[in-house]
């Protein structure tokens, strides 16, 4: 695999049982690149290590006044220099390729896992940790994977040089053979402590990244409540903890480096001392002494890779552990699908709650627990966050379908959808049936003012579709982001569309138009909306009220307001005191129910939206089936004036 061939057609199935197993799996899947790096590494290190022998031969030739010997030594030196240059060049190329391809494989695996788990991922792993794994951790993992082959080449070279020294000059070779293992193993007792300190540093850095990610994501809210300085101080504290941990880790690695410098120096002193005595006794030649001394000095170069591999493993092990933890996550249900790839049609049914959404109808679901509503929405989409009974579409369990088929059949829009950076045209360029155009979807989602805002904020964009959207749509308000996300969902035109609070950040005027637009555009398609907004509920063909995880009532909005106290309490946001008369018997027949608007309450919901104003659109205000949009807006204006 070359860099130009990335991404991988298939990154494979990782061994995510532990960090070391994951690293070994990566190494095995790059065996060809590792062998190539090993071969070039051996050429490089062997050429470097052979230079001292050439120098020794040259000096001895000068001492012996041998022109032939000097020429041979010169020729060998040229070959060694050429091997050194060629080996070093291609070793670097192969090592960088191994590093980048390993990092790319991990990133592809993480991207595939993220797509597989969907929103369930951030419920099980912090978003900041996923960011840390996909950015800094992949580099450290790639570093260790590529360093293994270089370390192997260096270790083999050291063994070959030791054998050559024993053959070349046994008296000094024995000293080197005894000293080198001590040199290589002297730092082993320090490695566990260095590894622990590196783990602490990485953990603190991961927490700091999580804090920074969460702070940036909630910056708009923090500014609204004046909490910027509070979270900035928290991040400063976390950053200082990372700095202190990094300093402690660096001290330990500095000590290891110092030992790696000190011990080779002591070995050189021992070799020189022993060699001088042997030379005085006439047992070795001057050239041999120079060759052995130079060889020991050159060996410090491959020996440095012993320190590097220890450092690379210490830093990559916690990174690989975090990556393995994310990659080991599985969907709560079947991930491959035991059925053939098909797009079923028909009624959408959830056996766990008894929820039934008839095909081709607009069904609204009212649930007092937003978290339970979110979990149910995911289950209806065929990718639940936990084990349970599968939802059925046309009698077919969605969990038994391949994930792609399930997501094609049922599209779930979260209550907090994400807008990716790019142009509006790119945002709406999603897999779709082609039956709904971009303009129709934008109109149904009431995005006219959004287009104007984007065009004004993008210089040189004559067409609003070419206007740029910043990262996560931060330049837009919450309601504008929500409407763009709704338009993106509508343009896909799925068989079943599940919307979780699609208008929670939209004002009442706009919400009334969105309710009618969605109903019109989705005519003949199955639409399920989780909401407690009277404006959306009044437009629904069928309303299902959930209580304690089960269907408690089914009917129309006006009917349930009068007959179901629990439904009325959720929709009108009644307090316990207000619901008490209903529990005692409710209003008399024909007596209008009391709504929050009668108490002149103006609790805001979303952007400038008053619950009191929205809730006042009860069945009394919308009892006429022929009520037009203008009548609704006129009624809203009257409510705003009185409020």
Coordinates of C-alpha atoms in Angstrom, one line a residue:
X1 CA 0.0 0.0 0.0
X2 CA 1.4 3.4 -1.1
X3 CA 0.2 6.8 0.1
X4 CA -1.2 7.5 -3.3
X5 CA -3.5 4.5 -3.0
X6 CA -5.2 5.7 0.2
X7 CA -7.9 5.4 1.4
X8 CA -8.0 1.6 1.8
X9 CA -10.8 -0.1 -0.1
X10 CA -11.4 -2.0 3.1
X11 CA -9.5 -1.2 6.3
X12 CA -10.3 -4.6 7.7
X13 CA -11.7 -5.9 11.0
X14 CA -9.5 -4.8 13.9
X15 CA -8.5 -6.8 16.9
X16 CA -9.8 -4.4 19.5
X17 CA -9.5 -6.7 22.6
X18 CA -6.7 -4.6 24.0
X19 CA -4.3 -1.8 23.0
X20 CA -1.3 -4.2 22.4
X21 CA -3.4 -6.6 20.3
X22 CA -4.6 -3.7 18.2
X23 CA -1.0 -2.5 17.6
X24 CA 0.0 -6.1 16.6
X25 CA -3.0 -6.3 14.3
X26 CA -1.9 -3.0 12.6
X27 CA 1.7 -4.4 12.2
X28 CA 0.5 -7.6 10.6
X29 CA -1.7 -5.8 8.2
X30 CA 1.3 -3.8 7.0
X31 CA 3.7 -6.7 6.8
X32 CA 4.8 -5.9 3.2
X33 CA 5.7 -2.3 4.1
X34 CA 7.4 -3.5 7.3
X35 CA 9.6 -6.0 5.5
X36 CA 10.5 -3.3 2.9
X37 CA 11.4 -0.9 5.7
X38 CA 13.4 -3.7 7.5
X39 CA 15.4 -4.4 4.3
X40 CA 16.3 -0.7 3.7
X41 CA 17.1 -0.3 7.4
X42 CA 19.5 -3.2 7.4
X43 CA 21.3 -1.7 4.4
X44 CA 21.5 1.7 6.1
X45 CA 22.7 0.5 9.5
X46 CA 25.1 -2.1 8.1
X47 CA 26.7 0.4 5.8
X48 CA 27.1 2.9 8.7
X49 CA 28.5 0.1 11.0
X50 CA 30.9 -1.1 8.3
X51 CA 32.6 2.3 8.0
X52 CA 34.8 1.8 11.1
X53 CA 36.2 -1.4 9.7
X54 CA 37.1 0.4 6.5
X55 CA 38.8 3.2 8.4
X56 CA 40.7 0.6 10.4
X57 CA 41.9 -1.1 7.2
X58 CA 42.9 2.2 5.7
X59 CA 45.0 3.2 8.8
X60 CA 46.6 -0.3 8.9
X61 CA 47.4 0.0 5.2
X62 CA 49.1 3.4 5.9
X63 CA 51.1 1.9 8.8
X64 CA 52.1 -1.1 6.6
X65 CA 52.8 1.3 3.6
X66 CA 50.5 -0.9 1.4
X67 CA 49.0 1.0 -1.6
X68 CA 46.9 -2.0 -2.5
X69 CA 45.4 -2.2 1.0
X70 CA 44.7 1.5 1.0
X71 CA 42.9 1.3 -2.4
X72 CA 40.8 -1.7 -1.2
X73 CA 39.9 0.3 2.0
X74 CA 39.0 3.3 -0.2
X75 CA 36.8 1.2 -2.4
X76 CA 35.0 -0.4 0.5
X77 CA 34.4 3.1 2.0
X78 CA 32.8 4.3 -1.3
X79 CA 30.5 1.2 -1.2
X80 CA 29.6 1.8 2.4
X81 CA 28.8 5.5 1.8
X82 CA 26.6 4.6 -1.3
X83 CA 24.8 2.0 0.8
X84 CA 24.4 4.5 3.6
X85 CA 22.9 7.1 1.3
X86 CA 20.6 4.8 -0.6
X87 CA 19.5 2.9 2.5
X88 CA 18.8 6.0 4.5
X89 CA 16.8 7.6 1.7
X90 CA 14.5 4.6 1.1
X91 CA 14.3 3.8 4.8
X92 CA 12.9 7.2 5.5
X93 CA 10.5 6.9 2.6
X94 CA 9.3 3.4 3.7
X95 CA 9.0 4.5 7.3
X96 CA 6.9 7.6 6.5
X97 CA 4.7 5.5 4.3
X98 CA 4.1 3.0 7.1
X99 CA 3.4 5.8 9.5
X100 CA 0.8 7.5 7.3
X101 CA -0.9 4.3 6.1
X102 CA -1.2 3.1 9.7
X103 CA -2.7 6.4 10.8
X104 CA -5.0 6.4 7.8
X105 CA -6.2 2.9 8.5
X106 CA -7.1 3.9 12.1
X107 CA -8.9 7.0 10.9
X108 CA -10.9 4.9 8.4
X109 CA -11.8 2.4 11.1
X110 CA -12.9 5.2 13.4
X111 CA -15.0 6.8 10.7
X112 CA -16.6 3.5 9.9
X113 CA -17.4 2.9 13.5
X114 CA -18.8 6.4 13.9
X115 CA -21.1 5.9 10.9
X116 CA -22.2 2.5 12.2
X117 CA -23.1 3.6 15.8
X118 CA -24.5 7.0 14.8
X119 CA -25.7 9.2 17.7
X120 CA -25.3 6.2 20.1
X121 CA -21.5 6.7 20.0
X122 CA -21.5 9.9 22.0
X123 CA -23.7 8.3 24.6
X124 CA -21.1 5.7 25.3
X125 CA -17.9 7.6 24.7
X126 CA -17.2 11.3 25.2
X127 CA -17.1 13.3 22.0
X128 CA -13.8 14.8 23.1
X129 CA -12.2 11.4 23.4
X130 CA -13.3 10.5 19.9
X131 CA -11.7 13.7 18.7
X132 CA -8.5 13.0 20.6
X133 CA -8.2 9.4 19.2
X134 CA -8.8 10.6 15.6
X135 CA -6.2 13.4 15.8
X136 CA -3.3 13.1 18.2
X137 CA -3.6 9.4 19.0
X138 CA -3.4 8.2 15.4
X139 CA -0.1 9.9 15.0
X140 CA 1.4 8.1 18.1
X141 CA 0.0 4.8 16.9
X142 CA 1.5 5.3 13.5
X143 CA 4.8 6.2 15.1
X144 CA 5.1 2.9 16.9
X145 CA 4.0 0.8 14.0
X146 CA 6.6 2.3 11.7
X147 CA 9.3 2.3 14.4
X148 CA 9.1 -1.4 14.9
X149 CA 10.8 -2.2 11.6
X150 CA 13.6 0.4 12.2
X151 CA 14.2 -1.0 15.7
X152 CA 14.4 -4.6 14.3
X153 CA 16.9 -3.5 11.7
X154 CA 19.0 -1.7 14.4
X155 CA 18.9 -4.7 16.7
X156 CA 20.0 -7.1 14.0
X157 CA 22.8 -4.7 13.1
X158 CA 24.0 -4.6 16.7
X159 CA 24.1 -8.4 16.8
X160 CA 26.0 -8.6 13.5
X161 CA 28.6 -6.0 14.6
X162 CA 29.2 -7.8 17.9
X163 CA 29.8 -11.1 16.1
X164 CA 32.1 -9.3 13.6
X165 CA 34.1 -7.7 16.4
X166 CA 34.6 -11.1 18.1
X167 CA 35.8 -12.6 14.9
X168 CA 37.9 -9.5 14.0
X169 CA 39.5 -8.9 17.4
X170 CA 38.4 -11.4 20.1
X171 CA 40.1 -9.7 23.0
X172 CA 38.2 -6.4 22.5
X173 CA 35.1 -8.1 21.0
X174 CA 34.4 -9.9 24.3
X175 CA 34.4 -6.5 26.1
X176 CA 31.9 -5.1 23.6
X177 CA 29.6 -8.2 23.8
X178 CA 29.5 -8.0 27.6
X179 CA 29.0 -4.3 27.7
X180 CA 26.3 -3.9 25.0
X181 CA 23.5 -6.0 26.7
X182 CA 24.1 -3.9 29.9
X183 CA 23.9 -0.8 27.8
X184 CA 20.6 -1.9 26.1
X185 CA 18.9 -3.2 29.2
X186 CA 20.0 -0.6 31.7
X187 CA 16.9 1.6 31.2
X188 CA 14.4 -1.2 31.5
X189 CA 13.7 -0.6 35.2
X190 CA 12.9 3.0 34.4
X191 CA 10.4 2.2 31.6
X192 CA 7.4 1.3 33.8
X193 CA 7.6 4.6 35.7
X194 CA 8.1 6.5 32.4
X195 CA 5.1 4.6 30.9
X196 CA 2.9 5.4 33.9
X197 CA 3.8 9.1 33.7
X198 CA 3.1 9.1 29.9
X199 CA -0.3 7.5 30.6
X200 CA -1.2 10.2 33.2
X201 CA -0.2 12.9 30.7
X202 CA -2.3 11.4 27.9
X203 CA -5.3 11.0 30.2
X204 CA -5.1 14.6 31.4
X205 CA -4.6 15.7 27.8
X206 CA -7.7 13.7 26.8
X207 CA -9.8 15.3 29.5
X208 CA -8.6 18.8 28.5
X209 CA -9.5 18.0 24.9
X210 CA -13.0 16.9 26.0
X211 CA -13.4 20.0 28.1
X212 CA -12.3 22.3 25.2
X213 CA -14.6 20.4 22.7
X214 CA -17.6 20.7 25.0
X215 CA -16.9 24.4 25.7
X216 CA -16.6 25.3 22.1
X217 CA -19.8 23.4 21.3
X218 CA -21.7 25.2 24.0
X219 CA -20.1 28.6 23.5
X220 CA -23.3 30.3 22.4
X221 CA -25.1 29.2 25.5
X222 CA -22.1 30.1 27.8
X223 CA -22.1 33.6 26.4
X224 CA -25.8 33.8 27.0
X225 CA -25.5 33.0 30.7
X226 CA -22.1 34.8 31.2
X227 CA -20.3 31.5 31.9
X228 CA -17.4 32.1 29.5
X229 CA -14.8 33.0 32.2
X230 CA -15.9 30.1 34.4
X231 CA -15.3 27.5 31.7
X232 CA -12.1 29.3 30.6
X233 CA -10.7 29.1 34.1
X234 CA -11.6 25.4 34.1
X235 CA -9.8 24.9 30.9
X236 CA -6.8 26.8 32.1
X237 CA -6.6 24.6 35.2
X238 CA -6.9 21.4 33.0
X239 CA -4.2 22.8 30.7
X240 CA -1.9 23.5 33.6
X241 CA -2.4 19.9 34.8
X242 CA -1.4 18.6 31.3
X243 CA 1.7 20.9 31.4
X244 CA 2.8 19.6 34.8
X245 CA 2.2 16.0 33.8
X246 CA 4.2 16.6 30.6
X247 CA 7.1 18.0 32.6
X248 CA 7.1 15.1 34.9
X249 CA 7.1 12.7 31.9
X250 CA 9.8 14.6 30.2
X251 CA 12.0 14.5 33.3
X252 CA 11.9 10.7 33.2
X253 CA 12.7 10.5 29.5
X254 CA 15.5 13.0 30.0
X255 CA 16.9 10.6 32.6
X256 CA 16.6 7.7 30.3
X257 CA 18.4 9.7 27.5
X258 CA 21.1 10.7 29.9
X259 CA 21.7 7.0 30.8
X260 CA 21.8 6.2 27.1
X261 CA 24.6 8.8 26.7
X262 CA 26.5 7.9 29.9
X263 CA 26.7 4.2 29.5
X264 CA 28.1 4.2 25.9
X265 CA 30.7 6.7 27.0
X266 CA 31.8 4.3 29.8
X267 CA 31.9 1.5 27.4
X268 CA 34.1 3.5 25.0
X269 CA 36.5 4.3 27.9
X270 CA 36.7 0.6 28.8
X271 CA 37.4 -0.4 25.2
X272 CA 40.1 2.3 24.8
X273 CA 41.7 1.4 28.2
X274 CA 41.7 -2.3 27.3
X275 CA 42.8 -1.7 23.7
X276 CA 45.8 0.5 24.7
X277 CA 47.1 -2.2 27.0
X278 CA 46.7 -4.8 24.3
X279 CA 48.5 -2.5 21.8
X280 CA 51.4 -1.9 24.2
X281 CA 51.7 -5.7 24.6
X282 CA 51.7 -6.0 20.8
X283 CA 48.7 -8.2 20.7
X284 CA 46.7 -5.9 18.4
X285 CA 47.6 -3.5 15.6
X286 CA 46.8 0.2 15.7
X287 CA 44.3 -0.1 12.8
X288 CA 42.4 -2.8 14.7
X289 CA 42.2 -0.6 17.8
X290 CA 40.9 2.3 15.7
X291 CA 38.4 0.0 14.0
X292 CA 37.0 -1.4 17.3
X293 CA 36.9 2.0 18.9
X294 CA 35.1 3.5 15.9
X295 CA 32.6 0.5 15.8
X296 CA 31.7 1.0 19.4
X297 CA 31.2 4.7 18.9
X298 CA 29.1 4.1 15.8
X299 CA 26.9 1.5 17.6
X300 CA 25.5 4.3 19.8
X301 CA 23.5 5.3 16.7
X302 CA 21.5 2.1 16.3
X303 CA 21.3 1.8 20.0
X304 CA 19.4 5.0 20.1
X305 CA 16.5 3.1 18.5
X306 CA 16.2 1.0 21.6
X307 CA 15.2 4.2 23.5
X308 CA 13.0 5.3 20.6
X309 CA 11.0 2.1 20.5
X310 CA 10.5 2.2 24.3
X311 CA 9.3 5.8 24.0
X312 CA 7.1 5.1 21.0
X313 CA 5.4 2.1 22.8
X314 CA 4.9 4.1 26.0
X315 CA 3.1 6.9 24.1
X316 CA 1.3 4.7 21.7
X317 CA 0.0 2.1 24.2
X318 CA -2.6 4.4 25.9
X319 CA -3.5 5.8 22.5
X320 CA -4.0 2.3 21.1
X321 CA -6.0 1.4 24.2
X322 CA -8.4 4.4 23.7
X323 CA -8.7 3.5 20.0
X324 CA -9.4 -0.1 20.8
X325 CA -12.1 1.0 23.3
X326 CA -13.9 3.0 20.7
X327 CA -13.5 0.3 17.9
X328 CA -14.7 -2.4 20.3
X329 CA -18.1 -0.7 20.6
X330 CA -20.9 -2.5 18.8
X331 CA -24.5 -1.7 17.9
X332 CA -27.0 -3.0 20.3
X333 CA -28.5 -5.1 17.6
X334 CA -27.5 -7.0 14.4
X335 CA -24.9 -5.0 12.5
X336 CA -24.7 -6.9 9.2
X337 CA -28.4 -7.8 8.7
X338 CA -29.6 -11.3 8.4
X339 CA -32.1 -10.4 5.6
X340 CA -31.4 -9.5 2.0
X341 CA -31.0 -5.8 1.2
X342 CA -34.5 -4.5 0.7
X343 CA -36.5 -1.3 1.4
X344 CA -39.7 -2.5 3.1
X345 CA -42.9 -0.4 3.1
X346 CA -46.0 -0.3 5.3
X347 CA -46.9 0.6 8.8
X348 CA -44.1 1.4 11.3
X349 CA -44.7 -0.4 14.6
X350 CA -42.7 -0.5 17.9
X351 CA -43.6 -3.6 19.9
X352 CA -41.9 -2.3 23.0
X353 CA -44.3 0.7 23.4
X354 CA -47.2 -0.3 21.1
X355 CA -46.6 2.8 18.9
X356 CA -48.1 2.4 15.5
X357 CA -47.5 4.9 12.7
X358 CA -49.8 4.1 9.7
X359 CA -48.2 4.2 6.3
X360 CA -48.7 7.5 4.4
X361 CA -50.0 9.3 7.5
X362 CA -48.6 12.2 9.6
X363 CA -48.3 10.8 13.1
X364 CA -47.3 13.0 16.1
X365 CA -45.9 11.4 19.3
X366 CA -46.2 13.2 22.6
X367 CA -43.9 11.9 25.4
X368 CA -43.2 13.7 28.6
X369 CA -39.6 12.4 28.9
X370 CA -37.3 13.9 26.2
X371 CA -34.7 11.3 26.7
X372 CA -37.2 8.4 26.3
X373 CA -38.4 10.1 23.1
X374 CA -34.9 10.3 21.7
X375 CA -34.3 6.6 22.5
X376 CA -37.6 5.7 20.8
X377 CA -36.8 7.8 17.8
X378 CA -33.5 5.9 17.3
X379 CA -35.2 2.6 17.8
X380 CA -37.7 3.5 15.1
X381 CA -34.8 4.1 12.8
X382 CA -33.4 0.6 13.3
X383 CA -30.3 1.6 15.3
X384 CA -31.2 1.6 19.0
X385 CA -28.7 2.5 21.7
X386 CA -29.5 -0.5 23.8
X387 CA -30.7 -4.1 23.4
X388 CA -34.5 -4.5 22.9
X389 CA -37.3 -5.5 20.6
X390 CA -36.8 -4.4 17.1
X391 CA -39.2 -1.9 15.4
X392 CA -41.1 -3.3 12.4
X393 CA -41.6 -1.6 9.1
X394 CA -44.3 -3.5 7.1
X395 CA -43.8 -6.4 9.4
X396 CA -40.0 -6.6 8.7
X397 CA -37.7 -6.1 11.8
X398 CA -35.4 -3.2 11.0
X399 CA -32.6 -4.7 13.0
X400 CA -32.5 -7.7 10.6
X401 CA -32.0 -5.5 7.6
X402 CA -28.5 -4.4 6.5
X403 CA -27.7 -1.0 8.1
X404 CA -27.7 0.8 4.8
X405 CA -31.2 -0.6 3.9
X406 CA -32.6 0.3 7.3
X407 CA -31.3 3.9 7.1
X408 CA -32.6 4.3 3.5
X409 CA -36.1 3.1 4.6
X410 CA -36.2 5.2 7.8
X411 CA -34.5 8.5 8.3
X412 CA -34.2 9.9 11.8
X413 CA -33.4 13.5 12.4
X414 CA -32.0 14.1 15.9
X415 CA -33.2 17.0 18.1
X416 CA -29.7 18.5 17.7
X417 CA -28.7 17.9 14.1
X418 CA -25.2 18.9 12.9
X419 CA -24.5 21.1 9.9
X420 CA -21.2 20.5 8.2
X421 CA -19.1 23.3 6.8
X422 CA -19.4 24.0 3.1
X423 CA -21.8 25.6 0.7
X424 CA -25.6 25.3 1.0
X425 CA -25.6 23.3 -2.2
X426 CA -23.1 20.8 -0.7
X427 CA -25.2 20.6 2.5
X428 CA -28.3 19.6 0.5
X429 CA -26.4 17.2 -1.8
X430 CA -27.5 14.1 0.0
X431 CA -28.8 10.7 -1.2
X432 CA -32.4 11.3 -2.2
X433 CA -35.2 9.9 -4.2
X434 CA -35.2 12.9 -6.5
X435 CA -38.9 13.5 -6.0
X436 CA -38.4 16.6 -3.8
X437 CA -36.3 19.5 -5.1
X438 CA -34.1 21.7 -3.0
X439 CA -36.3 24.8 -3.4
X440 CA -39.4 22.8 -2.4
X441 CA -37.7 21.5 0.7
X442 CA -36.3 24.9 1.7
X443 CA -39.7 26.5 1.2
X444 CA -41.5 23.9 3.3
X445 CA -38.9 24.4 6.1
X446 CA -39.4 28.2 5.8
X447 CA -35.7 28.9 5.0
X448 CA -36.3 32.2 3.1
X449 CA -34.6 34.4 5.8
X450 CA -31.9 31.8 6.2
X451 CA -31.0 32.1 2.5
X452 CA -30.9 35.9 2.8
X453 CA -28.7 35.8 5.8
X454 CA -26.3 33.3 4.1
X455 CA -26.1 35.4 1.0
X456 CA -25.3 38.6 3.0
X457 CA -22.6 36.8 4.9
X458 CA -20.9 35.3 1.9
X459 CA -19.0 37.7 -0.3
X460 CA -19.2 37.0 -4.0
X461 CA -22.0 34.5 -3.7
X462 CA -24.6 35.6 -6.2
X463 CA -26.6 32.4 -5.7
X464 CA -27.6 31.7 -2.1
X465 CA -27.0 28.0 -2.8
X466 CA -23.3 28.9 -3.2
X467 CA -23.2 30.7 0.2
X468 CA -20.8 29.3 2.7
X469 CA -21.9 27.7 6.0
X470 CA -19.4 27.9 8.8
X471 CA -18.4 24.9 10.9
X472 CA -21.5 23.4 12.6
X473 CA -23.4 26.5 11.3
X474 CA -22.2 28.6 14.2
X475 CA -22.9 31.8 12.3
X476 CA -26.6 31.0 12.2
X477 CA -29.1 31.1 15.0
X478 CA -30.5 27.9 16.6
X479 CA -33.7 28.2 14.7
X480 CA -32.0 28.8 11.4
X481 CA -29.8 25.7 11.9
X482 CA -32.8 23.7 12.8
X483 CA -34.7 24.7 9.6
X484 CA -31.8 24.0 7.3
X485 CA -31.4 20.6 8.9
X486 CA -35.2 20.0 8.4
X487 CA -34.8 21.0 4.7
X488 CA -32.0 18.5 4.4
X489 CA -34.1 15.7 5.8
X490 CA -37.1 16.6 3.6
X491 CA -35.1 16.6 0.4
X492 CA -34.1 13.0 1.0
X493 CA -37.8 12.0 0.8
X494 CA -37.4 8.7 2.7
X495 CA -40.2 6.2 3.0
X496 CA -40.4 7.0 6.7
X497 CA -39.2 10.3 8.2
X498 CA -38.8 10.5 12.0
X499 CA -38.3 14.0 13.4
X500 CA -37.4 14.6 17.0
X501 CA -38.5 18.1 18.1
X502 CA -37.8 19.7 14.7
X503 CA -39.1 23.1 15.6
X504 CA -38.1 23.5 19.3
X505 CA -36.0 26.6 18.5
X506 CA -38.4 28.2 16.0
X507 CA -40.9 31.1 16.8
X508 CA -44.6 30.4 16.7
X509 CA -45.3 32.3 13.4
X510 CA -42.7 30.3 11.6
X511 CA -43.7 27.0 13.2
X512 CA -47.2 27.4 12.0
X513 CA -46.0 27.7 8.4
X514 CA -43.5 24.8 8.9
X515 CA -46.3 22.5 10.2
X516 CA -48.4 23.1 7.1
X517 CA -45.3 22.9 4.8
X518 CA -44.2 19.6 6.1
X519 CA -47.7 18.2 6.0
X520 CA -48.1 19.2 2.4
X521 CA -44.7 18.1 1.2
X522 CA -44.9 14.7 3.0
X523 CA -48.4 13.9 1.7
X524 CA -48.6 10.2 1.0
X525 CA -45.4 9.5 3.0
X526 CA -45.1 8.2 6.5
X527 CA -44.0 11.0 8.9
X528 CA -43.5 10.6 12.7
X529 CA -42.8 13.8 14.7
X530 CA -41.9 13.8 18.4
X531 CA -43.2 17.1 19.7
X532 CA -45.4 18.8 22.3
X533 CA -46.1 21.8 20.2
X534 CA -49.9 22.5 19.7
X535 CA -49.2 23.9 16.2
X536 CA -47.6 20.7 15.0
X537 CA -50.0 18.5 16.9
X538 CA -53.1 20.2 15.4
X539 CA -51.7 19.4 11.9
X540 CA -51.1 15.7 12.6
X541 CA -53.5 13.0 11.3
X542 CA -52.9 10.9 14.4
X543 CA -51.5 11.6 17.8
X544 CA -50.0 8.9 20.1
X545 CA -49.5 9.8 23.7
X546 CA -46.8 7.8 25.6
X547 CA -46.8 7.5 29.3
X548 CA -44.3 5.4 31.3
X549 CA -42.9 3.9 28.1
X550 CA -46.3 2.7 26.7
X551 CA -49.0 4.0 24.5
X552 CA -51.6 5.6 26.9
X553 CA -53.9 7.2 24.4
X554 CA -54.4 7.7 20.6
X555 CA -56.6 10.3 18.9
X556 CA -56.8 13.8 17.6
X557 CA -55.3 16.8 19.3
X558 CA -58.7 18.4 20.2
X559 CA -60.0 15.1 21.5
X560 CA -57.0 14.3 23.7
X561 CA -57.0 17.7 25.2
X562 CA -60.4 17.1 26.7
X563 CA -60.2 13.4 27.5
X564 CA -56.6 12.8 28.6
X565 CA -55.3 14.8 31.6
X566 CA -51.8 13.5 31.1
X567 CA -51.7 14.6 27.5
X568 CA -53.1 18.0 28.4
X569 CA -50.5 18.4 31.2
X570 CA -47.6 17.7 28.7
X571 CA -48.9 19.9 25.9
X572 CA -50.0 22.9 28.0
X573 CA -47.1 22.6 30.5
X574 CA -49.6 22.6 33.4
X575 CA -48.2 22.5 36.9
X576 CA -49.3 20.0 39.5
X577 CA -51.7 22.5 41.0
X578 CA -53.3 23.1 37.6
X579 CA -53.7 19.4 36.9
X580 CA -55.2 18.7 40.3
X581 CA -58.8 19.8 39.3
X582 CA -58.6 17.5 36.3
X583 CA -57.5 14.6 38.4
X584 CA -60.4 15.3 40.7
X585 CA -62.9 15.0 37.9
X586 CA -61.9 17.6 35.3
X587 CA -64.1 20.4 33.9
X588 CA -67.7 19.9 33.5
X589 CA -69.1 18.8 30.2
X590 CA -68.9 21.6 27.7
X591 CA -66.7 23.8 30.0
X592 CA -63.6 25.0 28.3
X593 CA -60.3 23.8 29.7
X594 CA -58.0 26.2 31.4
X595 CA -54.7 26.8 29.5
X596 CA -51.5 28.4 30.5
X597 CA -52.3 31.4 28.3
X598 CA -55.2 32.2 30.7
X599 CA -52.7 32.7 33.4
X600 CA -50.7 35.1 31.3
X601 CA -47.5 33.0 31.5
X602 CA -44.8 33.8 29.0
X603 CA -42.2 31.1 29.4
X604 CA -40.0 31.2 26.4
X605 CA -39.1 28.1 24.4
X606 CA -36.3 28.4 21.9
X607 CA -35.7 31.7 20.1
X608 CA -38.2 34.2 21.2
X609 CA -41.0 31.7 21.4
X610 CA -43.5 32.0 24.2
X611 CA -45.0 28.8 25.5
X612 CA -47.9 30.8 26.8
X613 CA -48.5 32.2 23.3
X614 CA -48.1 28.9 21.5
X615 CA -50.1 26.9 24.1
X616 CA -53.0 29.3 23.7
X617 CA -53.5 27.8 20.3
X618 CA -55.6 25.1 21.9
X619 CA -58.5 23.2 20.4
X620 CA -60.7 26.3 21.0
X621 CA -58.4 28.4 18.8
X622 CA -58.0 25.7 16.1
X623 CA -61.3 23.8 16.3
X624 CA -62.3 24.8 12.8
X625 CA -61.0 22.2 10.3
X626 CA -61.0 24.9 7.6
X627 CA -58.9 27.3 9.7
X628 CA -56.4 28.9 7.3
X629 CA -52.8 29.9 7.9
X630 CA -53.8 33.6 7.9
X631 CA -56.3 32.9 10.6
X632 CA -53.7 31.1 12.7
X633 CA -51.2 34.0 12.3
X634 CA -54.0 36.5 13.1
X635 CA -54.8 34.6 16.3
X636 CA -51.1 34.5 17.2
X637 CA -50.8 38.3 16.8
X638 CA -53.8 38.8 19.1
X639 CA -52.2 36.5 21.7
X640 CA -48.9 38.4 21.5
X641 CA -50.7 41.8 22.0
X642 CA -52.5 40.5 25.1
X643 CA -49.3 38.9 26.4

